[in-house]
Tab-separated table of C-alpha atoms in Angstrom:
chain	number	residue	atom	x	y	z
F	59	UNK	CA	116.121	-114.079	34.253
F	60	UNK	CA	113.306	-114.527	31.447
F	61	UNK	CA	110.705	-112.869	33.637
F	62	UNK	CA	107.649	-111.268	31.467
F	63	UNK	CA	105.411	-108.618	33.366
F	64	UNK	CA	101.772	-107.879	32.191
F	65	UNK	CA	99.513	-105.047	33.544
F	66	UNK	CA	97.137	-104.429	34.248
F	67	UNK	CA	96.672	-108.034	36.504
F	68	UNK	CA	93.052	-107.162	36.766
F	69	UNK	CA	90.226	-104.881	35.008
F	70	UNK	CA	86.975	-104.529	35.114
F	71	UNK	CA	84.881	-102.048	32.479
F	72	UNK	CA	81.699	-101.143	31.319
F	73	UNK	CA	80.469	-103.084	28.219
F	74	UNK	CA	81.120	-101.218	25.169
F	75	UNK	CA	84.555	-99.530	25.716
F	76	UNK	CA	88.108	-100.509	24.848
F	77	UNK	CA	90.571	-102.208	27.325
F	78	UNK	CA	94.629	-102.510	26.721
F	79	UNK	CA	96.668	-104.941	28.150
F	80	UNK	CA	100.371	-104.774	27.909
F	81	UNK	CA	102.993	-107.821	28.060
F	82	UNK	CA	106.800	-106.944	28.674
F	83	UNK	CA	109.695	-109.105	28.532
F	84	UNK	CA	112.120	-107.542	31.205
F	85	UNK	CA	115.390	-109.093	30.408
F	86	UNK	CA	115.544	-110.049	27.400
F	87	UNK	CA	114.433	-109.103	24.081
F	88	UNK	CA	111.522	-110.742	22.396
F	89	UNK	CA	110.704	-111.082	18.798
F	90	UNK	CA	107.890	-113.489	18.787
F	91	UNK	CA	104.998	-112.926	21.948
F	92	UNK	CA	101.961	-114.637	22.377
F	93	UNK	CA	98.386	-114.200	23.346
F	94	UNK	CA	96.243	-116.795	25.044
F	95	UNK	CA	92.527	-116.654	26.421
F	96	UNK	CA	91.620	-119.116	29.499
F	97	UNK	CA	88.621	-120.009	30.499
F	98	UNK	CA	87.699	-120.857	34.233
F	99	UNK	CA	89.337	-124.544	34.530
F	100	UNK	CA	90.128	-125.196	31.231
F	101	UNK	CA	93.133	-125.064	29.456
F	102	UNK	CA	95.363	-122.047	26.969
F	103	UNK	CA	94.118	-121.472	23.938
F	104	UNK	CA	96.210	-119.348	21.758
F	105	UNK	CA	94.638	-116.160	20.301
F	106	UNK	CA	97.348	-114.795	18.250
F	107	UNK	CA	101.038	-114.356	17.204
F	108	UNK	CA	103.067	-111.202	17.323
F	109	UNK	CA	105.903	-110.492	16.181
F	110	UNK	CA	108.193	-107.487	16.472
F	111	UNK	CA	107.428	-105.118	13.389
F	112	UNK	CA	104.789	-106.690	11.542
F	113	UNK	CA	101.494	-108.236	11.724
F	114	UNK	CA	99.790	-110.660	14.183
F	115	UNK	CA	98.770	-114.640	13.022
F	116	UNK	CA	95.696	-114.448	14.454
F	117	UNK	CA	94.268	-118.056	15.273
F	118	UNK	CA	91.301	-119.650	13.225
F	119	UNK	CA	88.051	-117.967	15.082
F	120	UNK	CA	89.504	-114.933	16.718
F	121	UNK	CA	88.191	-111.754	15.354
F	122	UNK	CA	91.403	-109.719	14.691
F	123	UNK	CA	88.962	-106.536	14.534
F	124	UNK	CA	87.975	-107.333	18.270
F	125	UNK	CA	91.502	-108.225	19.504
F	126	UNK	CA	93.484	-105.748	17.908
F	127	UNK	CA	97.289	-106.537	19.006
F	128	UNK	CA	100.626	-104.728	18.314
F	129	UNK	CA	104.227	-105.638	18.579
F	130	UNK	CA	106.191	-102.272	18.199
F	131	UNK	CA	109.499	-102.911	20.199
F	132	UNK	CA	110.919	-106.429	21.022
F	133	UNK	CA	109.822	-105.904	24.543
F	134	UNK	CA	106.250	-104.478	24.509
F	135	UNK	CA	103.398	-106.518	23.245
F	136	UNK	CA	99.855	-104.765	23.510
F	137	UNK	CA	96.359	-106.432	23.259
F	138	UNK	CA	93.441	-104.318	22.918
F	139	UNK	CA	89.991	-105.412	23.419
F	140	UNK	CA	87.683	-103.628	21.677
F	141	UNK	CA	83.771	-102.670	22.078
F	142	UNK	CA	84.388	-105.596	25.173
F	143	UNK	CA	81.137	-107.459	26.142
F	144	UNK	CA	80.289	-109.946	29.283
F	145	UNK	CA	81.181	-112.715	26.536
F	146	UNK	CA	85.377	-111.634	26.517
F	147	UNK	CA	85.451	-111.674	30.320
F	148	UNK	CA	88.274	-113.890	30.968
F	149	UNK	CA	91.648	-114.450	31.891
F	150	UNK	CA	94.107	-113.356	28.991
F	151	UNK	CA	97.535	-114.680	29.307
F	152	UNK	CA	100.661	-113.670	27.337
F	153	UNK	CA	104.280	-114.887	26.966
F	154	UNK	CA	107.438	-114.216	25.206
F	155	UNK	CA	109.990	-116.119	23.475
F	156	UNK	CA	113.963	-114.899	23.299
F	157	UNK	CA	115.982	-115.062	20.515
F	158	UNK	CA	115.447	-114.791	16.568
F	159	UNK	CA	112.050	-115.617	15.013
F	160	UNK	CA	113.394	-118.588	13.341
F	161	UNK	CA	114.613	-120.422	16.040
F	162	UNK	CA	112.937	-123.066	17.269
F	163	UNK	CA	115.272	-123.963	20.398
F	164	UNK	CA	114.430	-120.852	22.848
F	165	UNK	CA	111.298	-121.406	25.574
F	166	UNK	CA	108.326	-119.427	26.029
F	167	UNK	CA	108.206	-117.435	29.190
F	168	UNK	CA	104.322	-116.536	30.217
F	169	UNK	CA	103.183	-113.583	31.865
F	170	UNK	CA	101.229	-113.918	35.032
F	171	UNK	CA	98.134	-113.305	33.317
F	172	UNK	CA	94.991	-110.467	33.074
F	173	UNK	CA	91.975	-110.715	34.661
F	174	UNK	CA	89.110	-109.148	32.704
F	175	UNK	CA	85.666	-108.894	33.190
F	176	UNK	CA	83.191	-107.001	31.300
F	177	UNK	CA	80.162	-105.532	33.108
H	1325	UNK	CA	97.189	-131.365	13.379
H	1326	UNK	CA	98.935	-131.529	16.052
H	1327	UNK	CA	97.141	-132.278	19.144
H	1328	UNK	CA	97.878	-132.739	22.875
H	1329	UNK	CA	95.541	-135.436	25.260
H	1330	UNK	CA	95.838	-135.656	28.996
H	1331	UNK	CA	93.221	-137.986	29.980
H	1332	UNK	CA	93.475	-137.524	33.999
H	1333	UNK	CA	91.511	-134.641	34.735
H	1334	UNK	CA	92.320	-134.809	38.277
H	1335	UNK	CA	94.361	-136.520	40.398
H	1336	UNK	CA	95.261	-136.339	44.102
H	1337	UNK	CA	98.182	-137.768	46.236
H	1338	UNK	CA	99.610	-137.965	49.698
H	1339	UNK	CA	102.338	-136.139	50.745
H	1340	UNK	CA	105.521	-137.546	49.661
H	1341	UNK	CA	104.231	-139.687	47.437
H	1342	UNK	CA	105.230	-140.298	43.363
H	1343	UNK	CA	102.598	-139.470	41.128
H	1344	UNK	CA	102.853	-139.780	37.540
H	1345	UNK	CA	100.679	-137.484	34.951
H	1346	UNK	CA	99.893	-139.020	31.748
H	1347	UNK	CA	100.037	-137.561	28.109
H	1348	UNK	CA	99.627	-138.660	24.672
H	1349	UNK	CA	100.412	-136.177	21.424
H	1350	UNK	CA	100.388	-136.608	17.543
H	1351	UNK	CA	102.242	-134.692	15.384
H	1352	UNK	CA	103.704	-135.509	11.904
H	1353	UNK	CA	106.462	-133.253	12.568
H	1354	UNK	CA	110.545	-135.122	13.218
H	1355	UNK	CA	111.476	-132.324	14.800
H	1356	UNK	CA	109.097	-131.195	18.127
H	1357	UNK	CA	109.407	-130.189	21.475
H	1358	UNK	CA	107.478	-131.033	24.822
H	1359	UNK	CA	106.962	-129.595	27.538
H	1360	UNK	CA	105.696	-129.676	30.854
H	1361	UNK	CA	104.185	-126.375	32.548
H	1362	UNK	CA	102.756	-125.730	36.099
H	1363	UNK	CA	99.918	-123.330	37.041
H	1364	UNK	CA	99.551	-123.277	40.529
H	1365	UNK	CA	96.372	-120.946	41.878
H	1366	UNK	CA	97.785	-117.936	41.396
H	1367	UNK	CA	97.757	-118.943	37.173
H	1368	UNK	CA	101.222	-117.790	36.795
H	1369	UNK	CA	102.544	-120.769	33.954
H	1370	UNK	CA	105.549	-121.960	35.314
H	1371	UNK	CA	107.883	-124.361	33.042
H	1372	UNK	CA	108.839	-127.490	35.094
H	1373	UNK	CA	110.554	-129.422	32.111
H	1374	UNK	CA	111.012	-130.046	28.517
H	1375	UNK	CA	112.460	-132.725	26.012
H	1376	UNK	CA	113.603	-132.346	22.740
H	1377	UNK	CA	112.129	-135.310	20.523
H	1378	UNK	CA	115.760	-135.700	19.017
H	1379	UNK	CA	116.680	-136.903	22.309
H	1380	UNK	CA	116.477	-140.116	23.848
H	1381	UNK	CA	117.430	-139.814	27.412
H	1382	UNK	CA	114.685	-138.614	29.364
H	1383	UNK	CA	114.507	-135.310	31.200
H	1384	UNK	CA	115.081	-134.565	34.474
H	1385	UNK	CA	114.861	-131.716	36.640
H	1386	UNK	CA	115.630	-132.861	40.484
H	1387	UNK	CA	111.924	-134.070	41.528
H	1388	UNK	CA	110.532	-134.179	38.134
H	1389	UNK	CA	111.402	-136.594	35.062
H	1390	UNK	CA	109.656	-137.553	32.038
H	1391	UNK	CA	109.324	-140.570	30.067
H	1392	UNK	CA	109.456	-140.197	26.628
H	1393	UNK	CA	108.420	-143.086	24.500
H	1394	UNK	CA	108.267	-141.657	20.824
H	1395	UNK	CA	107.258	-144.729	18.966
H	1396	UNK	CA	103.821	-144.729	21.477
H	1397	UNK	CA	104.001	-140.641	21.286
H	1398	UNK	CA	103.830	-140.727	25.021
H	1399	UNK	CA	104.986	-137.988	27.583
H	1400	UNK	CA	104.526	-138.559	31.444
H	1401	UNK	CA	105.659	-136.534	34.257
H	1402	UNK	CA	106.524	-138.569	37.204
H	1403	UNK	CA	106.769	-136.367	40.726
H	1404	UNK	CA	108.539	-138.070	43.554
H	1405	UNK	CA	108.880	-137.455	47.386
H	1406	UNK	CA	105.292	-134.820	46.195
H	1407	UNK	CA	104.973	-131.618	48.168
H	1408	UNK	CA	102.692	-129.545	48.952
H	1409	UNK	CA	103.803	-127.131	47.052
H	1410	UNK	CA	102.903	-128.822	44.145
H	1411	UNK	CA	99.184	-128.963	43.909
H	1412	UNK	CA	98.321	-127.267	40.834
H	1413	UNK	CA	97.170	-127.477	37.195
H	1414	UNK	CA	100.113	-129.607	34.678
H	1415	UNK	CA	99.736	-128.847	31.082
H	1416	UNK	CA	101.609	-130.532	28.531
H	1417	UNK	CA	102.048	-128.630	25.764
H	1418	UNK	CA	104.136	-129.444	22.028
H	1419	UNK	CA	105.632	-127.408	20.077
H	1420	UNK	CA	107.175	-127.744	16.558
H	1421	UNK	CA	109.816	-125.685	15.020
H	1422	UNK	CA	109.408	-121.927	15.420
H	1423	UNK	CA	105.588	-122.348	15.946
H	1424	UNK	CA	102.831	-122.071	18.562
H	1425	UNK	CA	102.489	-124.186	21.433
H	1426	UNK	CA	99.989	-126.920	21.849
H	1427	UNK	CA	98.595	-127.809	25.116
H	1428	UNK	CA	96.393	-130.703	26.343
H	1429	UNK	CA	93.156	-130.325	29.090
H	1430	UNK	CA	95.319	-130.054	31.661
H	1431	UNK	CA	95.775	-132.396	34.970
H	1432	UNK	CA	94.533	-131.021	38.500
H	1433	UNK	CA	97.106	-132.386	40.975
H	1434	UNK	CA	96.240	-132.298	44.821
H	1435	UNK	CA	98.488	-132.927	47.027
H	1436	UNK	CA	97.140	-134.236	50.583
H	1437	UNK	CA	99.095	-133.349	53.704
């Protein structure tokens, strides 16, 4: 159980246009998802929040114009990158935690990751 | 802030050897989590164990156990009888109440046939 899917695992696209990545918890519901951004050998850093029905948290930094993310079922998370440039190339990661937004007991399950690079 | 340090940014072992991944945290929080995750080289995160601060007794999961010193705000991962199997990237990562998770540099493990 607890497995989260994300597609596409790679894409590659011209600078300029939009790319959408999707994040799905498979067996279980999800109210609260994740984004993360990783950078060759370095470590997670978390982009934004989402949660099922209302607005990402986005993170101090991250331009929530750019990285436009929606939450509109407790198993589909979307991130869309928009107007991408060589400088958002990187590996975006998300994960899913079960259970009600208020608890603080349930474990995030990650996606396998996106590979993106902007030409 | 919270924060999350792992100092060893790589380490390498034989072959069923014990290794032992170092971490240090702060956090004002009482109430926190930690956690241990695995990215092996295909970057899928895989959890390989957590503690709940509230708890003394230290994790285990068969190979893997923690020790948890609170007072220092320490969190090592000790892996016995290593495989190869294991070589990969170990992030330790905190996490406090309903929030976001936290994770340090991250720790290359090898390990050496």
């Amino acid at each position: 159980g607890a497995v989260v899917s994300q597609h596409p695992s790679w894409v590659i696209c011209k600078s300029g246009t939009s790319v959408k990545i999707e994040c799905r918890s498979l067996d279980f519901q999800a109210t609260t998802m994740f984004w993360y951004r990783q950078f060759p050998k370095q470590s997670l850093m978390l982009m934004a929040t989402s949660n099922e029905g209302s607005k990402a948290t986005y993170e101090q930094g991250v331009e929530k114009d750019k990285f436009l993310i929606n939450h509109a079922s407790l198993t589909l998370s979307t991130l869309t990158v928009t107007s991408a440039h060589p400088e958002d190339s990187s590996f975006y990661i998300c994960s899913a935690r079960p259970g009600l937004a208020t608890s603080s007991t349930d474990t995030q399950y990650f996606g396998p990751g996106t590979r993106l690079t902007v030409l | 802030a919270q924060t999350v340090t792992q100092s060893q940014p790589e380490m390498s072992v034989q072959e069923a050897e014990t290794v032992t991944l170092s971490c240090t945290y702060d956090t004002s929080e009482n109430n926190y989590y930690l956690f241990w995750y695995k990215q092996p080289p295909s970057r899928q995160m895989i959890l390989v164990i957590r503690q709940e601060a509230y708890k003394q007794q230290n994790a285990t999961e068969n190979r893997f156990s923690v020790n948890f010193q609170k007072a220092a705000k320490s969190f090592s991962l000790k892996i016995s009888d290593s495989q190869l199997g294991d070589t990969a990237m170990y992030f330790c990562a905190l996490r406090w109440g309903a929030q976001k998770l936290v994770f340090g540099q991250g720790t290359r493990l090898t390990i050496n046939p």
